[in-house]
Short mmCIF file of C-alpha atoms in Angstrom, two decimals:
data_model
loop_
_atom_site.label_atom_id
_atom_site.label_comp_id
_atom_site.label_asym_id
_atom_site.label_seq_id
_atom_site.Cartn_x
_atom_site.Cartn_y
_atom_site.Cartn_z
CA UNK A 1 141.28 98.76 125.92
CA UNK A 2 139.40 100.70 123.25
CA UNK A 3 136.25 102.09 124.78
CA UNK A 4 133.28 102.66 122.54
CA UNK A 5 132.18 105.98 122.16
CA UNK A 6 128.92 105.82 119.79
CA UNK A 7 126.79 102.75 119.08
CA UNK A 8 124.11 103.07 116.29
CA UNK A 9 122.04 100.49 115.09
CA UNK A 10 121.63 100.41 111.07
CA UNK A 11 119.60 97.31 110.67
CA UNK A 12 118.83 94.18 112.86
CA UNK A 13 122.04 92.69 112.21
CA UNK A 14 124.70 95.60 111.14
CA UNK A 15 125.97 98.17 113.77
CA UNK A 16 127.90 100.94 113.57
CA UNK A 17 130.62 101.85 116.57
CA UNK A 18 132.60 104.82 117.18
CA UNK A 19 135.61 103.91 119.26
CA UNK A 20 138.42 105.73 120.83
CA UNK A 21 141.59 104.73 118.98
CA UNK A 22 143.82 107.93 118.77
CA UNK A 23 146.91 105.81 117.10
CA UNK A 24 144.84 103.98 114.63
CA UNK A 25 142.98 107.68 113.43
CA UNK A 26 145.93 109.59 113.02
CA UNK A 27 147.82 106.98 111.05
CA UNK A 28 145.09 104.88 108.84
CA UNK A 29 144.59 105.49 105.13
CA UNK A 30 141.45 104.41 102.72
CA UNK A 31 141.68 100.70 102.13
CA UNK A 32 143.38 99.98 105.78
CA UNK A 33 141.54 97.74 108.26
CA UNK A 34 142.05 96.34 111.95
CA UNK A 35 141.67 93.46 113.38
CA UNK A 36 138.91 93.10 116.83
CA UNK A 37 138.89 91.27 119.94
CA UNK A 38 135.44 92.16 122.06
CA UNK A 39 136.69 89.73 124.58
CA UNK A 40 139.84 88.21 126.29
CA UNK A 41 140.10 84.21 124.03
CA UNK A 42 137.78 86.19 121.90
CA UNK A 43 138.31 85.41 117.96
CA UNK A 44 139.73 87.71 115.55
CA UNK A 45 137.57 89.76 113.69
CA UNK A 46 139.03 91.61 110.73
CA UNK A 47 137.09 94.73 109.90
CA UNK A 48 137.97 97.78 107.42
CA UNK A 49 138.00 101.04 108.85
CA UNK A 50 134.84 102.86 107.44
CA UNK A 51 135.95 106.47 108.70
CA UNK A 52 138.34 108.41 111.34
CA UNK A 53 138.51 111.60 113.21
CA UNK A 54 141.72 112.58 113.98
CA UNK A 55 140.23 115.65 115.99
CA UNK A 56 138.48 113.26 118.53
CA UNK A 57 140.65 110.06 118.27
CA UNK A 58 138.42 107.65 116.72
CA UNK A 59 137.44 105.64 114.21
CA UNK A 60 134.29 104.09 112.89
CA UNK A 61 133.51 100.31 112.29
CA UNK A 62 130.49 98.34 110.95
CA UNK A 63 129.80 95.22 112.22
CA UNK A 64 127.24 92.32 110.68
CA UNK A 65 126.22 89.83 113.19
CA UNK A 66 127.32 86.32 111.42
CA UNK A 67 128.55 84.45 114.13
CA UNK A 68 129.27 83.80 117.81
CA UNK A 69 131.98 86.32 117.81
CA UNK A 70 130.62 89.27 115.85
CA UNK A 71 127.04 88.81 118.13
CA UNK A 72 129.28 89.49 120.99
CA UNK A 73 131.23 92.28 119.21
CA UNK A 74 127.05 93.90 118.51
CA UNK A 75 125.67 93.21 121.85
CA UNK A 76 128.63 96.07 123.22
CA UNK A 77 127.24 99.09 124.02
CA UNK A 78 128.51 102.67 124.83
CA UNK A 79 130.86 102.77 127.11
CA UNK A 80 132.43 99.58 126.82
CA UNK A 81 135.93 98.35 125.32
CA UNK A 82 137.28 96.31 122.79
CA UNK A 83 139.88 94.29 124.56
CA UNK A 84 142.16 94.15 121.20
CA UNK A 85 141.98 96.33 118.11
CA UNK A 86 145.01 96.12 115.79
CA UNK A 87 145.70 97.96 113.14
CA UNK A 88 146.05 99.78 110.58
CA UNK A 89 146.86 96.48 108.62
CA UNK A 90 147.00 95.96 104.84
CA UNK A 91 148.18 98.33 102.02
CA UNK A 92 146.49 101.82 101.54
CA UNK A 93 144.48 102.24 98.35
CA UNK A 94 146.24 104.12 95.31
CA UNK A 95 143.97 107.32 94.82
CA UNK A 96 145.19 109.09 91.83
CA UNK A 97 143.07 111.17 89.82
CA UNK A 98 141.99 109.24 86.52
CA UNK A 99 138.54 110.90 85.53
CA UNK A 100 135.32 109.49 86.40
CA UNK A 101 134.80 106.72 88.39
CA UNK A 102 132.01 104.37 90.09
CA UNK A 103 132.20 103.16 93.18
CA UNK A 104 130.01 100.24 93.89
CA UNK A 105 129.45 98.77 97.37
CA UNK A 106 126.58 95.74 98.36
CA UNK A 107 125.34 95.59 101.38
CA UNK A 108 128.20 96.29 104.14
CA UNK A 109 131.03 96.50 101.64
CA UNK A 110 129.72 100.02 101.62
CA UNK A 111 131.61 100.40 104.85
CA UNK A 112 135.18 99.96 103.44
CA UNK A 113 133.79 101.93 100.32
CA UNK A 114 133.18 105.03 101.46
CA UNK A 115 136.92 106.30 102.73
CA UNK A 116 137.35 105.88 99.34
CA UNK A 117 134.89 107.43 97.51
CA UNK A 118 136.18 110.19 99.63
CA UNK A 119 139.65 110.42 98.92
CA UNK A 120 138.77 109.57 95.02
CA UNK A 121 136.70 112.94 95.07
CA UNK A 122 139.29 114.87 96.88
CA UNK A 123 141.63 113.66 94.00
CA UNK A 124 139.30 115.63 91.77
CA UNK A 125 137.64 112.80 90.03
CA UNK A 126 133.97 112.60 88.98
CA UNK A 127 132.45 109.95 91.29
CA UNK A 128 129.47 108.31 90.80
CA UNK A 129 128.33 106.12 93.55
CA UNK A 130 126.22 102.65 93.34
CA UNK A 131 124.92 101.19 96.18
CA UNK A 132 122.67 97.93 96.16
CA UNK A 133 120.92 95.51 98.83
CA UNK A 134 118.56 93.17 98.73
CA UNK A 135 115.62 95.26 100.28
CA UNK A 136 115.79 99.22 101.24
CA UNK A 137 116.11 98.47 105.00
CA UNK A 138 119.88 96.68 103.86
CA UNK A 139 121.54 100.51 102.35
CA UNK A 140 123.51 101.71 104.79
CA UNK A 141 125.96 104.92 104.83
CA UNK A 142 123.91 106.79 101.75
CA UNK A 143 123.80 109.83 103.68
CA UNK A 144 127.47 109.58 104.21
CA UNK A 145 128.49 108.72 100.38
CA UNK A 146 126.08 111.53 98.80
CA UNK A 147 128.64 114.50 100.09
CA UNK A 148 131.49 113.09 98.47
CA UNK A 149 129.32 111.73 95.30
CA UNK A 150 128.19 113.87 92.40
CA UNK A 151 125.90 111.08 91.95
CA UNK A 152 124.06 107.77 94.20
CA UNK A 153 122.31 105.04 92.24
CA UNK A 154 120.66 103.05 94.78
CA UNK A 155 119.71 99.41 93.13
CA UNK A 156 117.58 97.17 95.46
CA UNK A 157 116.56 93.44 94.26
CA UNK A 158 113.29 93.85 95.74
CA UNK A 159 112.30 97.38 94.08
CA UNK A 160 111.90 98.51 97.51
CA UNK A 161 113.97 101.48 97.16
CA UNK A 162 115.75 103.37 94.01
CA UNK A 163 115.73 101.13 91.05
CA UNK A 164 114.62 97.42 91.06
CA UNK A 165 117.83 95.44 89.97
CA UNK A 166 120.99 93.97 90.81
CA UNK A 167 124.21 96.42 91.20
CA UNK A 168 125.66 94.99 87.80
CA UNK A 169 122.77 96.73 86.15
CA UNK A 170 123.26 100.04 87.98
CA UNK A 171 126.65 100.16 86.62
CA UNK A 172 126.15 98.94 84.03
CA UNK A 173 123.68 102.06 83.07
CA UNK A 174 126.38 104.77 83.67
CA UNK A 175 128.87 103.14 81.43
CA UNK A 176 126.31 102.88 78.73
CA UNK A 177 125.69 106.63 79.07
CA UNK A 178 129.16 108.17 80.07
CA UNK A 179 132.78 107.48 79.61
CA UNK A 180 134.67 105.54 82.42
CA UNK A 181 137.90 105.18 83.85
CA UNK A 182 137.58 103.21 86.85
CA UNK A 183 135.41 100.67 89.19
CA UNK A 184 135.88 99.81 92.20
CA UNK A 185 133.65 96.95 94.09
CA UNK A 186 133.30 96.01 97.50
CA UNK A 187 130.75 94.14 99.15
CA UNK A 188 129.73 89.55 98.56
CA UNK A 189 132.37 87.77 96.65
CA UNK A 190 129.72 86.65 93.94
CA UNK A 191 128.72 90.43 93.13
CA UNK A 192 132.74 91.50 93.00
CA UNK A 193 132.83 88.48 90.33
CA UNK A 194 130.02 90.09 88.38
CA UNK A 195 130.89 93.19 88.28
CA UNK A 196 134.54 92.44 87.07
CA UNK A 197 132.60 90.11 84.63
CA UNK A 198 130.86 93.54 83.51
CA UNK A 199 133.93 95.54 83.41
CA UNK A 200 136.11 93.37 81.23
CA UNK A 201 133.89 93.48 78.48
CA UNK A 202 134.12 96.83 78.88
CA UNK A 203 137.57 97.04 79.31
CA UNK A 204 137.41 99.14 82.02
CA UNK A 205 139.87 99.06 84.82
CA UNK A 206 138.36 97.70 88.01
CA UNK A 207 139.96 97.39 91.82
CA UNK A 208 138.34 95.06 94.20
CA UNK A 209 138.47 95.03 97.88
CA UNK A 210 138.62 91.06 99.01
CA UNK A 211 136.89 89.92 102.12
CA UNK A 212 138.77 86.44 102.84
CA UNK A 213 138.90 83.97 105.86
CA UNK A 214 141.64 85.82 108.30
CA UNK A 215 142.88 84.57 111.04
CA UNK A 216 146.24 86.35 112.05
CA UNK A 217 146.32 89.76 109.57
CA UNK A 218 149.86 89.51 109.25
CA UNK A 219 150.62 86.73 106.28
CA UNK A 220 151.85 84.07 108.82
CA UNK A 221 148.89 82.00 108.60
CA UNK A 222 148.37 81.95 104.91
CA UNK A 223 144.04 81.69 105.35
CA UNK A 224 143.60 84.39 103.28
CA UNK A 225 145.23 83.01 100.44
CA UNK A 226 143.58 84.24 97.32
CA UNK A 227 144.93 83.44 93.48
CA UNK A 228 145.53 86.72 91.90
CA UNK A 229 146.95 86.49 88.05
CA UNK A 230 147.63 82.92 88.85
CA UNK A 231 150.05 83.99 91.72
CA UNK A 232 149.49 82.90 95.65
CA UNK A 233 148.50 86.09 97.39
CA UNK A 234 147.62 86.84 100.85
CA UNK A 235 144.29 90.12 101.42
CA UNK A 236 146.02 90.57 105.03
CA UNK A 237 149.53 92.18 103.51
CA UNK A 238 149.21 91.92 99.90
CA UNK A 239 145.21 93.50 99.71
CA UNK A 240 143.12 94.04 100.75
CA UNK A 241 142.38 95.21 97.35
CA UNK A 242 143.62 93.82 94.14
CA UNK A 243 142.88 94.10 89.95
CA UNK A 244 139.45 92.20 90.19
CA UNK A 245 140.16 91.19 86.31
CA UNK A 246 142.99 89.14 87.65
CA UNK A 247 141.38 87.34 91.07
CA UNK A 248 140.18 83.87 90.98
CA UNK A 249 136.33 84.18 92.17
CA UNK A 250 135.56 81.44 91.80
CA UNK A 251 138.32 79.77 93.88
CA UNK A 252 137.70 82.48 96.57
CA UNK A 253 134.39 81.38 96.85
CA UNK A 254 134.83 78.04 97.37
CA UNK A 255 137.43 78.89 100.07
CA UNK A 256 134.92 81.28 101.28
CA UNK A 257 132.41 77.70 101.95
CA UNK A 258 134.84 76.40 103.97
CA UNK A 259 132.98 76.82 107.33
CA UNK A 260 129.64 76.76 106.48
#
C-alpha cells in the first residue's frame, strides 16, 4: 500500500498527490512513470512521475479526472493508499547539455515536463519554458517551472492569462528572436503534432513525450503501439519519449479515438 501524504486540488478536474513511495524516489529519473491501482480490480492508470523527494520518500503525481478509474484515483484523500503503484517504468530522458532549449507543456503534460526542465537546467542549458491552456484556471505547476526557468511564456487560448494564443505561437516567438537547440513537448497529441510541425521547418531538434493507450507498462500487450520512423514501437519500454519529427500523429491519434 502507498499511503497518500498530500492532496492538493489544482483545478476541478486535476489533482496533485504526494505519496509515500521510498523505492520509486530513490531510484526514478526525468521521463520515468508508474503505473496506479486506487483499488483492488481497479484499472491501470499510467502516470509520469512529476517530482520526488528522496529525503521524505515520496513522489508527486497529477491526476485529470477522465474516467471511472481516475475519479476514483481523485476522490482519495490524505491518508489513504494506492493499492498498486509500479514503477519506475520506461526509459529515462537523455539530458545533455546542448544550449538553449524550450520546454513546452499543455495543460497536464506540464506534469511530466517539469523533472525535466529541471535536470535540463542543472545540465547548464538556457531554458526557456512555455506553458499553454485553454483558460488561466488550466496552468498548473508555473510556480514550480519558474525556479528552474530563466524564462515562462504562459499562452492561454482564451487571453485569460499571459498571451492570447496557442503554444505553437509561444514557441514559435523565441525561435524567431533567439537561436535554438532543442524542444521538447508534452501535453494533447494534436499540440505535440504541431509543434513538431513548427520545429521541422525550423530544423530544430525536438523530443516528445507520448501519452498512448497502456494497459500492462511492460511491452506484453502491445496497446501502446506507436509508429516511430516507420518502425512498430511500444511508449511503455521503448518511450515514453521519442524524436517527435519521426512519430506518426496522426496514426496515434486515431488510436488515441479508440474508446471514445
Amino acid at each position: 500500500m502507498f499511503k497518500i501524504l498530500d492532496k492538493e486540488h489544482f483545478s476541478e478536474n486535476v489533482v496533485k498527490f504526494v505519496v509515500e513511495a521510498p523505492l520509486i524516489a530513490r531510484s526514478r529519473k526525468p521521463g520515468h512513470f508508474v503505473i496506479v491501482r486506487a483499488c483492488e480490480g481497479g484499472e491501470r492508470i499510467p502516470l509520469t512521475i512529476a517530482d520526488a523527494d528522496v529525503k521524505a520518500d515520496t513522489i508527486t503525481l497529477i491526476v485529470q479526472q477522465v474516467g471511472v478509474s481516475t475519479r476514483k484515483i481523485c476522490a482519495l484523500n490524505i491518508g489513504d493508499s494506492f493499492t498498486d503503484v509500479a514503477g519506475p517504468l520506461g526509459k529515462a530522458t537523455h539530458i545533455e547539455k546542448v544550449g538553449t532549449v524550450v520546454c513546452c507543456g499543455g495543460g497536464v503534460g506540464v506534469a511530466p515536463l517539469l523533472p525535466i526542465i529541471k535536470a535540463m537546467k542543472q545540465a547548464g542549458n538556457r531554458v526557456v519554458t512555455v506553458l499553454a491552456a485553454r483558460t488561466k484556471d488550466l496552468i498548473i505547476l508555473e510556480q514550480e517551472v519558474a525556479p528552474w526557468s530563466d524564462e515562462v511564456v504562459i499562452m492561454t487560448d482564451d487571453g485569460s492569462y499571459g498571451r492570447k494564443g496557442l503554444v505553437t505561437e509561444g514557441v514559435e516567438s523565441v525561435i524567431q528572436r533567439e537561436p535554438v537547440n532543442l524542444v521538447v513537448t508534452i501535453g494533447p497529441a494534436v499540440m505535440m503534432k504541431f509543434v513538431s510541425i513548427l520545429t521541422r521547418k525550423y530544423s530544430i531538434p525536438t523530443m516528445c513525450s507520448l501519452n498512448t493507450i497502456m494497459v500492462d507498462g511492460t511491452g506484453m500487450c502491445g496497446a501502446c503501439r506507436v509508429s516511430v520512423d516507420g518502425k512498430t514501437k511500444f511508449v511503455c519500454i521503448d518511450g515514453p519519449e521519442f524524436d517527435a519529427h519521426k512519430v506518426n500523429f496522426d496514426e496515434m491519434i486515431m488510436r488515441l479515438k479508440a474508446y471514445n
